[in-house]
XYZ file of C-alpha atoms in Angstrom:
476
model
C 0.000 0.000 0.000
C 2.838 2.246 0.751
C 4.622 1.735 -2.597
C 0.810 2.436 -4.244
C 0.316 5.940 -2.273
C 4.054 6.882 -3.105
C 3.390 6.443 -6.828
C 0.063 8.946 -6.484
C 2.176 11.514 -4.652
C 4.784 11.289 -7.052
C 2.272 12.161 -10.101
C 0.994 14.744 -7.845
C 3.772 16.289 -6.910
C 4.854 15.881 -10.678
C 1.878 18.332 -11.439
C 2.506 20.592 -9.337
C 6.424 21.013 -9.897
C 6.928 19.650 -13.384
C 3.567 20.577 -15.250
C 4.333 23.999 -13.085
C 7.653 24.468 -15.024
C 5.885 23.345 -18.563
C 3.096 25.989 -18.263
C 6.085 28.549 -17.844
C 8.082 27.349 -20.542
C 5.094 27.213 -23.045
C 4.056 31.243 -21.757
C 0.404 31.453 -21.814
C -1.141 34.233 -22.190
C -4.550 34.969 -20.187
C -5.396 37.848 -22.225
C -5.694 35.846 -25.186
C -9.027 35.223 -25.957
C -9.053 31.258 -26.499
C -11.458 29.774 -29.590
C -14.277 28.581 -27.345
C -15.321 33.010 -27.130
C -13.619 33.944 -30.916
C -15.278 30.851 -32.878
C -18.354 30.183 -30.697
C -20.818 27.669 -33.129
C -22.871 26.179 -31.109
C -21.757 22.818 -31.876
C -17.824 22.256 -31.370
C -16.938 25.506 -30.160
C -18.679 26.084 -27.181
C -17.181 27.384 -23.844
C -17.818 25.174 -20.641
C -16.798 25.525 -16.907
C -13.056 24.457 -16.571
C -14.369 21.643 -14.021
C -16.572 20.267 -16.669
C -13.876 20.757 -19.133
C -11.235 18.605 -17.138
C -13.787 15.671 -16.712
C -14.843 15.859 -20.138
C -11.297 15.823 -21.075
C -10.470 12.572 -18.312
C -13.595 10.640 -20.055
C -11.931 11.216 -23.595
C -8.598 10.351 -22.984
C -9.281 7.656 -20.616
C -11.032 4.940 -22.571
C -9.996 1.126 -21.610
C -6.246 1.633 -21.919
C -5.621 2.749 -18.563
C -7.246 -0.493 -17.591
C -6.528 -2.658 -19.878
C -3.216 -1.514 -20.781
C -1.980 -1.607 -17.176
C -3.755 -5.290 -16.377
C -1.208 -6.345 -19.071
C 1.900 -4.271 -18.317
C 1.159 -6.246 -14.280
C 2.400 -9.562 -16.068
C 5.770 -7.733 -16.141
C 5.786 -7.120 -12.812
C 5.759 -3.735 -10.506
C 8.489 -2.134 -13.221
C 5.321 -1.383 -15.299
C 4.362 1.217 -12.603
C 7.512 2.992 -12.557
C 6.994 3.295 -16.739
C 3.175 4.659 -15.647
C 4.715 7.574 -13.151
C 7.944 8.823 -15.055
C 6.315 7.515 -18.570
C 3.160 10.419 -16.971
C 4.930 13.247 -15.570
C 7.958 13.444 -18.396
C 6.181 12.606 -21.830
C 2.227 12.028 -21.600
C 1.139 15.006 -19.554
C 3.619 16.951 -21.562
C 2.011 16.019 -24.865
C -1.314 16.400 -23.928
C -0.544 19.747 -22.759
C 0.590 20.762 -26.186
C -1.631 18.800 -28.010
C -3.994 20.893 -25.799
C -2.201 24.206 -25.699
C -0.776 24.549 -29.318
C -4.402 23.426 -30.732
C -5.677 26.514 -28.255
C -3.532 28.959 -30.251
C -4.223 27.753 -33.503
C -8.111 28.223 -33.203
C -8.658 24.573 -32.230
C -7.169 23.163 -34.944
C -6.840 19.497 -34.922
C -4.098 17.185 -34.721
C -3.276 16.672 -38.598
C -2.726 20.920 -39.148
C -0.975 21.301 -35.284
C 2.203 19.280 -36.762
C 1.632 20.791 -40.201
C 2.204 24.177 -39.184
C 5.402 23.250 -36.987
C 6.341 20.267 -38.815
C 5.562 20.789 -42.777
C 3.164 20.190 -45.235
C 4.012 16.705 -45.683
C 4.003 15.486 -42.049
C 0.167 17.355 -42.157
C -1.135 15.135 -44.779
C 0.408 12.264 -43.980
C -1.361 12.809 -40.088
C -4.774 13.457 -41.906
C -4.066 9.890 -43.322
C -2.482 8.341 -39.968
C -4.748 10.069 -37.379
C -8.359 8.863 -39.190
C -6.744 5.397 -39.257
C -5.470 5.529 -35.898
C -9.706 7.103 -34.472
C -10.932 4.600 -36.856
C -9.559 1.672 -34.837
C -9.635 3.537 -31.479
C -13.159 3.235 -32.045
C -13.864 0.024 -33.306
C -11.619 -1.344 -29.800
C -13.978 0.755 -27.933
C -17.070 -0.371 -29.791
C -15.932 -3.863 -29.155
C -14.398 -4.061 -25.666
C -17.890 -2.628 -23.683
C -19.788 -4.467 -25.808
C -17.946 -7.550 -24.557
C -18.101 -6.324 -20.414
C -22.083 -6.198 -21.517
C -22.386 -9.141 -22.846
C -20.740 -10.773 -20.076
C -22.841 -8.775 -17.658
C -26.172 -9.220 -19.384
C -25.298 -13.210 -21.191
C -27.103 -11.188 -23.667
C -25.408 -11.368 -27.600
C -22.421 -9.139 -28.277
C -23.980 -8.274 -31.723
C -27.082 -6.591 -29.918
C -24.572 -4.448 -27.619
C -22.641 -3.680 -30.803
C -25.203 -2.022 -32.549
C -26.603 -0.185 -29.123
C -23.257 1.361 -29.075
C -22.782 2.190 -32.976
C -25.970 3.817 -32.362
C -25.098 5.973 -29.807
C -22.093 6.754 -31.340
C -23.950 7.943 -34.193
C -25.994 10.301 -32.169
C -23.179 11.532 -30.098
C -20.773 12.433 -32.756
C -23.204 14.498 -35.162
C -25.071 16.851 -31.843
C -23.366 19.867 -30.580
C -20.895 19.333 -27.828
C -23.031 20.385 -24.974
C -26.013 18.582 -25.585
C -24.629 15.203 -24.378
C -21.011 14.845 -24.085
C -21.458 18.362 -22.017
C -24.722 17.191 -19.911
C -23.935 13.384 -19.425
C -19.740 12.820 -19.382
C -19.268 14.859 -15.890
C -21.349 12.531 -14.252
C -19.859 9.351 -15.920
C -16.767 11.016 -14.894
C -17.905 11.051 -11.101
C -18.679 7.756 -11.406
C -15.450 6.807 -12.889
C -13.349 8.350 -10.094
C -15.442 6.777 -7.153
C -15.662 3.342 -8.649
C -11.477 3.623 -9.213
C -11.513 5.113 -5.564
C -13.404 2.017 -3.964
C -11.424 -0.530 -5.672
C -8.306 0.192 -4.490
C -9.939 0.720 -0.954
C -11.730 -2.521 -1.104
C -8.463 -4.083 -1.840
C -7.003 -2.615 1.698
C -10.129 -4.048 3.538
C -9.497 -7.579 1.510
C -7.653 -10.647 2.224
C -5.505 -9.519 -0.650
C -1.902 -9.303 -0.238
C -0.482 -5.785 -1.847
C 2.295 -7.003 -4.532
C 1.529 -10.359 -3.859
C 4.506 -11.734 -6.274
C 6.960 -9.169 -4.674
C 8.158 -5.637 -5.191
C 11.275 -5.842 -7.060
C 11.446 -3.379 -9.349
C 13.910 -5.067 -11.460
C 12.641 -7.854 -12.302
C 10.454 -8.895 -15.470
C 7.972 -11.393 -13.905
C 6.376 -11.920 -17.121
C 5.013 -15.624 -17.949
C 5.290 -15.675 -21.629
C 8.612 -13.949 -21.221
C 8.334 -11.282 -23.191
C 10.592 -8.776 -23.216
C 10.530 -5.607 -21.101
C 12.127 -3.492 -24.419
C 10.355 -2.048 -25.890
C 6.968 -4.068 -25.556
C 6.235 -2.499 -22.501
C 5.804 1.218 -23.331
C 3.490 -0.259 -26.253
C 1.456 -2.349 -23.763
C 1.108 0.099 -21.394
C 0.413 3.680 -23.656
C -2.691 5.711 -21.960
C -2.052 6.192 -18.529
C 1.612 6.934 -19.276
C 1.757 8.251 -22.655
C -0.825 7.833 -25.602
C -1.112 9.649 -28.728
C -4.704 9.014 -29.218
C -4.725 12.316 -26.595
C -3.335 14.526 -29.304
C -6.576 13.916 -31.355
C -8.749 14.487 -28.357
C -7.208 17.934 -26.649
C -8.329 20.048 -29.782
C -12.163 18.997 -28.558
C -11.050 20.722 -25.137
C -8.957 23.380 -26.476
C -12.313 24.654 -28.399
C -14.464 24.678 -25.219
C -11.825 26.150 -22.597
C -12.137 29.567 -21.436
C -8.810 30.633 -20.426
C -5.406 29.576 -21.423
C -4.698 29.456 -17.788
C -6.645 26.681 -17.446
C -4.677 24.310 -19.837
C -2.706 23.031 -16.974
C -5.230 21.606 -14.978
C -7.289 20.598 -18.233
C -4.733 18.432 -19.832
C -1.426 18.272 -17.988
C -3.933 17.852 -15.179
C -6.407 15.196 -17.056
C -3.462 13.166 -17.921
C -2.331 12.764 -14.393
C -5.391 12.152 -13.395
C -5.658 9.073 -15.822
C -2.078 7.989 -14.441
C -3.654 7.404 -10.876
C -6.598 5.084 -12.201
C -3.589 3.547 -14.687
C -1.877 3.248 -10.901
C -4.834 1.420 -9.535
C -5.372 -0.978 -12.118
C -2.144 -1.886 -12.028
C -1.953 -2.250 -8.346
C -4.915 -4.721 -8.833
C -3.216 -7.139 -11.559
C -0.340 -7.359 -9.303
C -2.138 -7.688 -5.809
C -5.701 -9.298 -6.668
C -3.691 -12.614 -8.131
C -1.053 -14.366 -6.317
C 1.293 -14.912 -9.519
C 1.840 -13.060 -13.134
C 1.185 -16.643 -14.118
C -2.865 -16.603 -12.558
C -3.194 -13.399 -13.569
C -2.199 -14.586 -16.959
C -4.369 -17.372 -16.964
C -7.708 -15.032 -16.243
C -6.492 -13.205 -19.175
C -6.018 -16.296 -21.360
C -9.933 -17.346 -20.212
C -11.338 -14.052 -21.490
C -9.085 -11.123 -21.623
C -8.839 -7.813 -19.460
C -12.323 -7.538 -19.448
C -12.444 -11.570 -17.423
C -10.086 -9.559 -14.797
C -11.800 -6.646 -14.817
C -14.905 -8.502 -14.015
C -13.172 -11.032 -11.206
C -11.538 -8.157 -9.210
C -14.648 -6.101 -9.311
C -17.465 -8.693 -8.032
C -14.837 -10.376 -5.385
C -14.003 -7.037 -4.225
C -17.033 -5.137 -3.831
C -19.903 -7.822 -3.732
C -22.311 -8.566 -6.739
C -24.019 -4.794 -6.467
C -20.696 -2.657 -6.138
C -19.360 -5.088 -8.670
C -21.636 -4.021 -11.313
C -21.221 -0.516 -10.289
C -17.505 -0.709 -10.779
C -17.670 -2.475 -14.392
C -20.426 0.196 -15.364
C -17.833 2.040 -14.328
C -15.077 0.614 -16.408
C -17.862 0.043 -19.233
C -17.974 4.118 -19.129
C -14.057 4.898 -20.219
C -14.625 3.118 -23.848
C -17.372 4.112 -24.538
C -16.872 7.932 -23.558
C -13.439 7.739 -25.479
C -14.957 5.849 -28.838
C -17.452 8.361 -29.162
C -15.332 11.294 -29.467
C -13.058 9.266 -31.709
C -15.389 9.597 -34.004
C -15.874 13.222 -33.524
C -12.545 13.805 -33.401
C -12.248 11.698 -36.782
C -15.268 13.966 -38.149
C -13.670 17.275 -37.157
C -10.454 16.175 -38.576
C -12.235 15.168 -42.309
C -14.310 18.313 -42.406
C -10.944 20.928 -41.816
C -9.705 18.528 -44.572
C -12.388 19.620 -47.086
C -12.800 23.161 -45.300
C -16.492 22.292 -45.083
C -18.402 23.449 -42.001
C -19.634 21.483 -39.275
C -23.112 23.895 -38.023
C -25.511 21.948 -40.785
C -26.031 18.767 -39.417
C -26.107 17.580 -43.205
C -22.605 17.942 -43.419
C -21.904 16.379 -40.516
C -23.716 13.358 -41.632
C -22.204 13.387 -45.383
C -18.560 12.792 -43.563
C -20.279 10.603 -40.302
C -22.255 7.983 -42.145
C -19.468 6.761 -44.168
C -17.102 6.672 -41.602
C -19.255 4.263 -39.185
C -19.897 2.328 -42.502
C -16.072 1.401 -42.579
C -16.046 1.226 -38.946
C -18.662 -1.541 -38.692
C -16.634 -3.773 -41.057
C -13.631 -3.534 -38.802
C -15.274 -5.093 -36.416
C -15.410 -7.759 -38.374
C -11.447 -8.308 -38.107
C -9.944 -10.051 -35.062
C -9.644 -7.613 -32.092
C -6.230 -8.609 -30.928
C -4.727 -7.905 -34.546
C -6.947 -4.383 -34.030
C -5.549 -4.100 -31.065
C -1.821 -4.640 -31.685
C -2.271 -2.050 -34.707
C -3.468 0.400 -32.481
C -0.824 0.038 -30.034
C 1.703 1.162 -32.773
C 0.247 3.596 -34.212
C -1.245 5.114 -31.229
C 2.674 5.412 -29.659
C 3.728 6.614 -33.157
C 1.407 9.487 -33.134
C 2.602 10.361 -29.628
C 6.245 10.403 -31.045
C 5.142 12.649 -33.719
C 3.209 15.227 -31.594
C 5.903 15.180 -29.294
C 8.255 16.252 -32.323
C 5.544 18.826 -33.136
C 6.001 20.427 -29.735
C 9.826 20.286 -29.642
C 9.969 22.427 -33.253
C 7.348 24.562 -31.511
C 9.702 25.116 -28.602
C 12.844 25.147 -30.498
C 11.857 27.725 -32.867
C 10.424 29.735 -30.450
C 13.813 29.935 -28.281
C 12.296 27.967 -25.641
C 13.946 24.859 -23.834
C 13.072 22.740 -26.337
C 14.453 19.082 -24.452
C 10.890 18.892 -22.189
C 9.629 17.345 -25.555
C 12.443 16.688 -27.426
C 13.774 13.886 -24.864
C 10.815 11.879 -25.043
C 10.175 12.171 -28.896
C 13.658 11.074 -29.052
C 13.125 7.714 -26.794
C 9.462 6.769 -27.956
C 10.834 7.062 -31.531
C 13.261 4.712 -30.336
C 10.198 2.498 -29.020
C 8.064 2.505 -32.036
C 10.652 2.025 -34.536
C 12.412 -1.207 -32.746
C 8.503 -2.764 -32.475
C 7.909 -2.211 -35.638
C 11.148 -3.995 -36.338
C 10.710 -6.892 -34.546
C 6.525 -7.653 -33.872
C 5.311 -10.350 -35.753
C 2.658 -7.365 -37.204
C 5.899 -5.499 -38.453
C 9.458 -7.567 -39.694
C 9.638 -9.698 -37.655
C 13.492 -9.211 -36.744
C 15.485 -10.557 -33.731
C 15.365 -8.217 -30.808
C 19.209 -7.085 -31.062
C 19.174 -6.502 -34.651
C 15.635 -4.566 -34.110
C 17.076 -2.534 -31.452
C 20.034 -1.242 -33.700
C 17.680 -0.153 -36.504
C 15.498 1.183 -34.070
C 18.506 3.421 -32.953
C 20.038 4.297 -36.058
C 16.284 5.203 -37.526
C 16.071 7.235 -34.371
C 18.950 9.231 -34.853
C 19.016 9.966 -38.092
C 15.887 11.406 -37.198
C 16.685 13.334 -34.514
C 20.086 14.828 -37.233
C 16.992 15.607 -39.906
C 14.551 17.319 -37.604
C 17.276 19.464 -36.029
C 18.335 20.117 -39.826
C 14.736 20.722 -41.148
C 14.274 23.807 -38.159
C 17.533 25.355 -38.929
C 17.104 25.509 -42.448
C 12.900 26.948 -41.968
C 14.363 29.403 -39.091
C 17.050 30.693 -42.163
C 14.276 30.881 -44.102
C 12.414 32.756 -41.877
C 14.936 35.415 -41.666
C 15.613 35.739 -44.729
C 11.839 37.018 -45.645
C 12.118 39.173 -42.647
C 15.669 40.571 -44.006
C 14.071 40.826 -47.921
């Protein structure tokens, strides 16, 4: 319990000190009147309370990766909760804050024409191309993993709970903002936090042995022996560092009302999704007496078996359901505003405007069309795609704010550290999963670290070369 409450006060204390020094390298400006007043709609641009904002903000970027993610990061042993603190304070509440803060300032742009403007013309189409891919399977794996806790809380048919869901996400991602996700999420978003806050306190009252395996940090306990590098920081994205945020912060940045406020609304958010990553965590390790039972619950019926287990045998049959409602909440709050997000992303595309609801459905209809036939495919090959790419999108916003910091003469290494490593991470995965090439470890590793640097060499190149540029207009 000790090692679980010094975690939380470390991502506390990391919001306080390090988000603190973030805000003040990034300079925002309270004056400045943010989108949500300049742009108001009525539909996407609508200002909201920042309290409202932050939970909306926890719901989006929380769907079932900070639970599922972190039940399997616990076969590795406690190590995966040191990746969840440092992996939260140093790289994923950093890039949510400028996905967040730089969307702000350029009128709530999304994702796709954020790293355009720092990053070129060809990075922003090729993240028009990536970041509908990567929402397109972000919400098929949240389509499919509540309507499998449903099902298994119902025995009613999957297919039924499918369709509910496509249905609502229909609804939800064609009306303005604050008719549902406004009205509804803050509540869900109570729920969430005292379901996550009862879990972890039923496990104190239990018979439950915190760390039941051991707490060496060292140590990878996994079963299947998998390696620590660089699965891990795949396994285990939101709740230390996901770039599915990056598409959902411009839905935020268009409702906030003061720049001020973008600490607490996504530095803050992602923190906040750390500590119920934390929890889960804490529960794959503790609940089960060894990585291999825990593994064995998974191998019955996946995260959402687990999720299931701990709940009831914690909290009784009624807290139980209360707590996988709960967890039921996080995709389906997060799969909706995929879709939105994969809308609003479409429609600055094609420059066409969102207030007719006909244009919303000309670009919504379509896209659930193609969505509904990836359900179709095998969710663990959906869900090993979206691993990668949603860790490769992180790498690529972080890049985005580094060139924003760099060019700016700010200290530029707050984001430029961790684009440097999780390009490291993506590119040795890619190397050696079975869903990439397939390569030895070792030999994956070195490409993964050449790729990296040459990188790092052409992006340090690239903003020299637009800052001359740059000058020399100003000179002419």
């Amino acid at each position: 319990m000790v090692w679980f409450a010094l975690c939380c006060a470390l991502l506390l204390a990391g919001y306080f000190a390090y988000g603190t020094l973030v805000e003040k390298i990034f300079a925002i400006k309270p004056e400045r009147p943010t989108p949500a007043a300049s742009l108001a709609d009525g539909v996407d641009y609508v200002e909201m309370s920042t309290a409202k904002v932050w939970l909306i903000q926890l719901l989006n970027i929380a769907g079932i990766g900070p639970i599922f993610g972190p039940i399997l990061g616990a076969l590795y042993g406690p190590v995966a909760m040191l990746w969840i603190v440092f992996g939260c304070i140093f790289a994923g509440a950093v890039h949510d804050y400028f996905s967040g803060m730089l969307s702000v300032r350029a009128n709530g742009a999304s994702v796709p024409s954020v790293v355009g403007t720092h990053l070129g013309t060809f990075m922003k189409h090729f993240m028009n191309v990536f970041a509908i891919i990567l929402l397109l399977l972000v919400g098929v794996v949240f389509v499919l993993s509540p309507a499998g806790l449903l099902s298994n809380l119902t025995g009613s048919n999957i297919v039924i709970w499918t369709g509910i869901i496509f249905a609502y996400y229909i609804l939800a991602t064609i009306v303005p903002v604050d008719k549902i996700i406004g009205r509804v999420y803050p509540l869900f978003g109570a729920l969430l936090l005292f379901m996550s806050a009862s879990l972890i306190i039923g496990l104190g009252f239990s018979n439950k042995t915190f760390y039941s395996a051991g707490l060496d940090l060292t140590a990878n306990m996994h079963p299947g022996e998998l390696p620590l590098w660089p699965l891990l920081f795949i396994t285990i994205a939101c709740g230390a560092l996901s770039g599915f945020h990056a598409t959902q912060s411009p839905l935020m940045a268009r409702c906030m009302q003061n720049e001020k406020n973008g600490r607490f609304v996504f530095y803050g958010a992602m923190i906040g999704e750390g500590i119920i990553a934390l929890i889960w965590c804490t529960l794959g390790l503790s609940f089960y007496d060894t990585p291999e039972a825990l593994n064995a619950t998974m191998a019955a019926g996946g995260p959402a078996k687990v999720v299931h287990e701990v709940s009831t045998s914690l909290l009784g049959m009624t807290g139980g359901v209360l707590a996988v409602l709960g967890v039921i909440v996080l995709p389906i709050t997060s799969g909706d505003t995929a879709f939105r997000s994969a809308r609003l992303i479409i429609a600055d595309f094609f420059n066409m405007p969102q207030k007719a609801i006909a244009k919303r459905l000309l670009i919504a209809i379509p896209m659930f069309v193609i969505g509904y036939a990836l359900t179709k495919v095998d969710f663990n090959v959906i869900w090993r795609y979206f691993g990668w790419a949603n860790q490769t999108t992180a790498s690529i916003m972080l890049w985005t704010a580094a060139a924003y910091l760099l060019r700016h003469g700010k200290f530029h290494w707050i984001a430029t550290v961790p684009a440097i490593f999780m390009t490291c991470v993506c590119v040795t995965y890619l190397a050696n999963a079975p869903i990439g090439f397939g390569l030895a470890l070792p030999m994956a590793t070195l490409i993964g670290i050449a790729t990296t640097i040459a990188l790092t060499v052409l992006f340090f190149i690239k903003i020299r070369r637009c800052e001359h540029a740059i000058t020399a207009e100003q000179l002419a």
